[in-house]
Coordinates of C-alpha atoms (C1' of nucleotides) in Angstrom, one line a residue:
Chain A
M57 CA 127.1 120.9 -225.2
S58 CA 123.9 121.6 -226.9
S59 CA 120.1 122.6 -226.3
S60 CA 119.0 119.2 -223.5
K61 CA 115.9 119.3 -225.0
S62 CA 116.0 117.4 -228.2
L63 CA 113.2 118.7 -230.7
I64 CA 111.4 115.0 -229.9
Y65 CA 111.1 116.3 -226.2
F66 CA 109.7 119.7 -227.6
L67 CA 107.0 117.8 -230.1
K68 CA 106.4 115.4 -227.9
H69 CA 105.5 117.4 -224.4
A70 CA 103.6 120.0 -227.2
Q71 CA 101.9 117.8 -228.4
L72 CA 100.8 116.0 -224.7
R73 CA 99.8 119.6 -224.0
L74 CA 98.1 120.6 -226.5
T75 CA 95.8 117.6 -226.2
E76 CA 95.2 118.2 -222.2
L77 CA 94.3 121.5 -223.8
N78 CA 91.6 120.6 -226.0
T79 CA 90.1 117.9 -224.0
A80 CA 89.4 120.2 -221.3
A81 CA 88.3 122.3 -224.0
L82 CA 85.6 119.9 -225.4
A83 CA 84.5 118.3 -222.6
P84 CA 81.7 120.2 -222.6
Y85 CA 80.3 118.8 -226.0
G86 CA 81.0 115.1 -225.2
I87 CA 83.3 114.3 -227.8
D88 CA 87.4 114.5 -227.3
G89 CA 89.7 116.4 -229.7
R90 CA 90.0 113.0 -232.1
E91 CA 87.0 112.5 -232.0
L92 CA 86.1 116.2 -233.3
G93 CA 89.5 115.3 -235.8
V94 CA 86.9 112.9 -237.4
L95 CA 84.3 114.7 -237.5
R96 CA 86.1 117.4 -239.2
V97 CA 87.7 116.1 -241.3
L98 CA 84.0 114.5 -242.4
T99 CA 83.1 117.9 -244.1
D100 CA 86.1 118.7 -245.6
G101 CA 86.2 117.7 -248.5
E102 CA 83.8 115.2 -250.8
P103 CA 81.4 112.7 -249.0
A104 CA 84.3 110.3 -248.0
S105 CA 83.6 106.6 -246.8
Q106 CA 85.0 105.2 -244.3
Q107 CA 88.6 104.1 -245.3
Q108 CA 89.2 107.1 -247.2
A109 CA 88.8 109.3 -243.9
A110 CA 91.1 107.3 -242.4
S111 CA 93.6 107.7 -245.2
R112 CA 93.1 111.1 -244.4
L113 CA 93.3 111.1 -241.0
G114 CA 96.7 108.8 -241.2
I115 CA 94.9 106.8 -239.3
D116 CA 93.6 102.2 -239.1
R117 CA 90.5 102.3 -241.0
T118 CA 89.8 99.6 -237.9
T119 CA 90.3 102.4 -235.9
M120 CA 88.2 104.5 -237.4
V121 CA 85.6 102.1 -237.1
A122 CA 85.5 102.6 -233.3
F123 CA 85.8 106.7 -233.9
L124 CA 82.0 105.6 -235.9
D125 CA 80.6 103.9 -233.7
A126 CA 81.0 106.1 -230.7
L127 CA 79.8 109.2 -232.4
E128 CA 77.0 107.5 -233.6
G129 CA 76.1 106.0 -230.3
K130 CA 75.9 109.9 -229.7
G131 CA 73.4 110.5 -232.5
L132 CA 76.4 113.0 -233.7
V133 CA 77.0 110.8 -237.1
V134 CA 75.1 108.1 -239.7
R135 CA 76.1 105.4 -241.7
R136 CA 75.0 105.0 -245.1
P137 CA 75.6 101.9 -247.8
H138 CA 77.0 104.3 -250.8
A139 CA 74.8 104.3 -253.6
D140 CA 77.4 102.5 -256.7
D141 CA 79.3 100.6 -254.2
R142 CA 77.8 98.9 -251.7
R143 CA 80.5 97.7 -249.7
R144 CA 81.3 101.6 -248.8
N145 CA 79.5 103.4 -246.2
V146 CA 78.9 107.1 -246.5
V147 CA 79.4 108.8 -243.1
E148 CA 77.3 111.8 -243.2
L149 CA 77.3 114.0 -239.8
T150 CA 73.5 114.6 -237.8
E151 CA 71.9 117.7 -237.4
A152 CA 73.6 117.4 -233.7
G153 CA 76.3 116.2 -235.1
R154 CA 77.0 119.2 -236.6
D155 CA 76.1 121.5 -233.7
I156 CA 78.9 119.5 -232.2
L157 CA 81.5 120.7 -235.0
D158 CA 80.7 124.7 -235.3
R159 CA 80.8 124.7 -231.4
G160 CA 83.3 122.2 -231.1
G161 CA 85.2 123.5 -233.1
R162 CA 85.6 126.9 -231.7
A163 CA 86.0 125.4 -228.7
A164 CA 89.0 123.6 -230.3
D165 CA 90.5 127.0 -232.4
E166 CA 90.2 128.8 -228.6
A167 CA 92.1 126.0 -227.2
E168 CA 94.6 126.5 -229.6
R169 CA 94.7 130.1 -229.8
E170 CA 95.6 129.9 -226.1
F171 CA 98.6 127.1 -226.1
L172 CA 100.3 129.8 -229.2
S173 CA 99.4 132.3 -226.5
P174 CA 102.8 133.1 -224.8
L175 CA 104.4 133.6 -228.7
A176 CA 104.5 136.8 -229.8
G177 CA 102.9 138.2 -233.1
P178 CA 103.8 136.2 -236.5
V179 CA 105.3 133.6 -234.6
A180 CA 102.2 131.0 -233.8
E181 CA 101.0 131.4 -238.3
Q182 CA 105.1 130.4 -238.3
L183 CA 105.5 127.6 -236.3
K184 CA 102.6 126.0 -237.6
A185 CA 103.9 127.0 -241.2
A186 CA 106.9 125.1 -240.3
L187 CA 105.6 121.7 -238.5
A188 CA 103.2 121.8 -242.4
T189 CA 105.8 121.5 -244.6
L190 CA 107.8 119.2 -242.5
V191 CA 104.8 117.0 -242.9
T192 CA 103.3 117.4 -246.0
G193 CA 106.6 118.4 -247.9
E194 CA 104.5 121.4 -248.8
P195 CA 104.4 125.0 -246.7
S196 CA 100.6 125.4 -245.1
A197 CA 97.7 126.2 -246.5
T198 CA 97.0 128.7 -243.3
R199 CA 97.3 132.2 -245.8
R200 CA 96.1 134.2 -243.8
R201 CA 94.3 135.0 -240.8
D202 CA 91.1 133.0 -240.8
G203 CA 90.2 131.3 -238.0
Chain B
M43 CA 87.5 128.5 -243.2
S44 CA 90.6 127.3 -241.9
S45 CA 93.4 125.0 -242.3
S46 CA 91.7 121.7 -242.3
K47 CA 94.8 120.2 -240.7
S48 CA 95.2 121.3 -237.3
L49 CA 98.1 122.2 -234.9
I50 CA 97.6 119.4 -233.8
Y51 CA 97.7 116.7 -236.4
F52 CA 100.9 118.5 -237.5
L53 CA 102.5 118.4 -234.0
K54 CA 102.0 114.2 -234.3
H55 CA 103.0 113.8 -237.2
A56 CA 106.3 115.9 -236.7
Q57 CA 106.7 113.8 -233.5
L58 CA 105.7 110.6 -235.7
R59 CA 108.3 111.1 -238.4
L60 CA 111.1 112.4 -236.3
T61 CA 110.3 109.2 -234.4
E62 CA 110.6 106.9 -237.6
L63 CA 113.9 108.5 -238.7
N64 CA 115.4 108.5 -235.2
T65 CA 115.2 105.2 -235.1
A66 CA 116.7 104.0 -238.1
A67 CA 119.4 106.4 -237.6
L68 CA 120.3 104.4 -234.2
A69 CA 119.7 101.3 -234.6
P70 CA 122.9 100.3 -235.8
Y71 CA 123.8 101.1 -232.4
G72 CA 121.6 98.9 -230.9
I73 CA 118.9 101.8 -228.8
D74 CA 116.4 103.2 -229.8
G75 CA 115.3 107.0 -229.3
R76 CA 113.8 107.1 -226.2
E77 CA 116.9 105.4 -224.6
L78 CA 119.1 107.7 -226.9
G79 CA 116.7 109.8 -224.2
V80 CA 118.0 108.4 -221.1
L81 CA 121.3 107.8 -221.8
R82 CA 121.0 111.9 -222.4
V83 CA 120.0 112.9 -219.5
L84 CA 121.8 110.8 -217.0
T85 CA 125.0 112.7 -218.2
D86 CA 123.2 116.2 -218.1
G87 CA 124.8 117.8 -215.1
E88 CA 125.3 115.9 -211.0
P89 CA 123.9 112.2 -211.2
A90 CA 121.3 111.4 -210.8
S91 CA 118.8 108.9 -209.0
Q92 CA 116.6 107.8 -211.0
Q93 CA 113.5 109.5 -209.8
Q94 CA 114.7 112.3 -209.9
A95 CA 116.4 111.6 -214.2
A96 CA 112.6 110.8 -215.0
S97 CA 111.4 114.1 -213.6
R98 CA 113.7 115.4 -215.9
L99 CA 112.8 113.5 -218.7
G100 CA 108.8 113.9 -218.1
I101 CA 108.2 110.2 -217.1
D102 CA 107.4 107.6 -214.5
R103 CA 109.7 105.9 -212.1
T104 CA 108.3 103.0 -213.1
T105 CA 109.0 103.4 -216.5
M106 CA 112.5 105.0 -215.5
V107 CA 113.1 101.6 -213.7
A108 CA 112.5 99.6 -217.4
F109 CA 114.3 102.0 -219.9
L110 CA 117.6 101.4 -217.1
D111 CA 116.8 97.3 -216.8
A112 CA 117.2 97.5 -220.9
L113 CA 120.3 99.5 -221.2
E114 CA 121.5 98.0 -218.1
G115 CA 121.2 94.6 -219.2
K116 CA 123.1 95.6 -222.8
G117 CA 125.9 97.0 -220.6
L118 CA 125.2 100.9 -221.0
V119 CA 125.5 101.5 -217.7
V120 CA 125.3 100.8 -214.1
R121 CA 123.1 101.1 -210.9
R122 CA 125.2 102.0 -207.5
P123 CA 123.6 102.6 -204.4
H124 CA 123.8 106.3 -203.4
A125 CA 126.7 106.7 -200.8
D126 CA 124.7 109.3 -198.5
D127 CA 121.1 107.5 -199.5
R128 CA 121.0 104.0 -199.4
R129 CA 117.1 103.7 -201.2
R130 CA 118.3 105.8 -204.4
N131 CA 120.5 104.3 -207.3
V132 CA 123.4 107.0 -208.6
V133 CA 123.3 105.8 -212.5
E134 CA 126.6 106.1 -214.4
L135 CA 127.1 105.1 -217.8
T136 CA 130.1 102.6 -219.0
E137 CA 132.7 103.4 -221.1
A138 CA 130.2 101.1 -223.8
G139 CA 127.2 103.8 -222.6
R140 CA 129.4 106.9 -223.2
D141 CA 131.0 105.0 -226.7
I142 CA 127.1 104.4 -227.7
L143 CA 125.4 107.8 -226.0
D144 CA 128.7 110.0 -228.0
R145 CA 127.8 108.0 -231.7
G146 CA 124.3 107.3 -230.9
G147 CA 123.5 111.4 -230.6
R148 CA 125.8 112.0 -233.3
A149 CA 123.7 109.4 -235.8
A150 CA 120.2 111.7 -234.3
D151 CA 121.5 114.6 -234.3
E152 CA 121.7 114.1 -238.4
A153 CA 118.4 112.7 -237.9
E154 CA 117.1 115.9 -236.4
R155 CA 119.2 118.0 -239.6
E156 CA 117.9 115.6 -242.3
F157 CA 113.9 116.0 -240.2
L158 CA 114.5 120.0 -240.8
S159 CA 116.3 120.0 -244.4
P160 CA 113.3 121.4 -245.9
L161 CA 113.3 124.7 -243.4
A162 CA 115.5 127.4 -245.0
G163 CA 117.4 128.6 -243.2
P164 CA 117.2 130.0 -239.4
V165 CA 113.4 128.6 -239.7
A166 CA 114.6 125.8 -237.7
E167 CA 115.9 127.4 -235.2
Q168 CA 112.7 130.1 -234.9
L169 CA 110.6 126.5 -234.8
K170 CA 113.0 124.8 -231.8
A171 CA 112.8 127.7 -229.9
A172 CA 109.3 128.5 -230.7
L173 CA 108.1 125.2 -229.2
A174 CA 110.7 125.2 -226.4
T175 CA 108.6 128.2 -225.8
L176 CA 105.6 126.8 -225.5
V177 CA 106.8 123.7 -223.7
T178 CA 108.8 125.0 -220.9
G179 CA 107.4 128.9 -221.3
E180 CA 110.7 129.9 -221.5
P181 CA 112.9 130.3 -225.2
S182 CA 114.9 127.7 -226.3
A183 CA 118.3 127.5 -224.5
T184 CA 119.9 127.2 -228.2
R185 CA 121.5 129.8 -229.0
R186 CA 123.9 129.2 -231.3
R187 CA 124.1 125.8 -233.3
D188 CA 126.9 124.1 -232.2
G189 CA 126.2 120.5 -232.8
Chain C
dT21 C1' 90.7 88.3 -256.6
dA22 C1' 90.8 92.5 -254.8
dT23 C1' 88.5 96.1 -251.8
dT24 C1' 85.1 97.9 -247.7
dG25 C1' 83.8 97.4 -243.2
dT26 C1' 84.1 94.6 -239.5
dT27 C1' 85.3 91.6 -235.3
dA28 C1' 89.4 90.0 -232.8
dT29 C1' 93.5 89.2 -231.3
dA30 C1' 97.8 91.8 -229.8
dC31 C1' 101.4 95.4 -228.9
dT32 C1' 103.4 99.1 -227.6
dC33 C1' 103.6 102.7 -224.3
dT34 C1' 102.4 104.2 -219.9
dA35 C1' 100.6 104.9 -215.0
dT36 C1' 98.6 103.6 -210.8
dA37 C1' 98.7 100.3 -206.6
dA38 C1' 101.3 97.8 -203.8
dC39 C1' 105.9 96.5 -201.8
dT40 C1' 110.2 95.5 -199.9
dA41 C1' 113.9 98.6 -198.2
dT42 C1' 115.3 102.6 -196.1
dA43 C1' 115.2 107.2 -194.4
Chain D
dT208 C1' 105.5 108.3 -191.9
dA209 C1' 107.6 109.4 -196.1
dT210 C1' 111.0 107.8 -199.9
dA211 C1' 113.0 105.1 -203.4
dG212 C1' 113.5 101.6 -206.2
dT213 C1' 110.4 97.7 -207.7
dT214 C1' 106.5 94.9 -209.1
dA215 C1' 102.0 92.9 -211.1
dT216 C1' 98.3 94.6 -213.1
dA217 C1' 95.7 97.2 -216.1
dG218 C1' 94.0 101.1 -218.9
dA219 C1' 95.0 103.5 -223.4
dG220 C1' 95.3 103.8 -228.5
dT221 C1' 96.8 101.4 -232.1
dA222 C1' 97.2 98.1 -235.5
dT223 C1' 96.9 92.9 -238.0
dA224 C1' 95.0 89.0 -239.5
dA225 C1' 90.7 87.0 -240.5
dC226 C1' 87.0 87.2 -242.2
dA227 C1' 81.5 88.4 -244.4
dA228 C1' 79.6 91.6 -248.1
dT229 C1' 80.1 93.2 -252.7
dA230 C1' 82.8 94.2 -256.5

DNA sequence: TATTGTTATACTCTATAACTATA
DNA sequence: TATAGTTATAGAGTATAACAATA
């Protein structure tokens, strides 16, 4: 008989546990892991409209509205109308937003390292690369330890 | 700068995608992936009370009630009062339940293989082992391909 | 007509609290 | 008093539908 736990179980519970660690690590900065994800995607590449940012995160644009409402309420982002297309909002991080992204990002990275610490040597990198392949259809962009 | 996608993103989306495949694979059998998980845990080791089964799955006992209501409604399980402790229910699979577990289990295994097919050779096994280590604190019990 | 952001709403999933029957 | 199962309820998280402004 096969292992009593299926892959889907491991994925679910790994995510739950990492989310817990992330939430605890980010609590001092007043954000949670998903809000950090939004901050990250907003500074990742070209300035993005709300809808583009939502698409990059794989969430609905209506969900993005709620995240940005919260982040704007905390003074971490500002919405400005796009110069050429006034239907769009360009969302930018405030100085406080960049500070939280920076420090919160380090805290989240540390939480991820702690989560992965039971894995020896290159296994953690291989895990992330394998997941990246499964999700994106191509190998992870993480080629060397750079965090 | 690190990869734009975090581990938590990969875990979340890997789970979403595998859940989709699982749901599609199990639809012909009238159950979804979580119901198959319940059927599996009910036949995994000693006969279990509802609460024991819930604990093994990492869900609340009230959630288990709803799952068993559904599975009993489909004729796949029966609840019987425990002989020695009449507060408990012993939950057993019906013949139909065993049939669905068997055929649905194979369909789900096939979906998992399909999901993992982009990974070469031993990488899939290593992925599962690494996740098992992270979730349970010990290496996976999957020692050989047996499914 | 189509698209962006927004709002209102509904749905899924799950847990907490309170009840019952047993122990 | 404590526990197993149940019920009612509430909360988190997310999406769908409809709307205003703009293209």
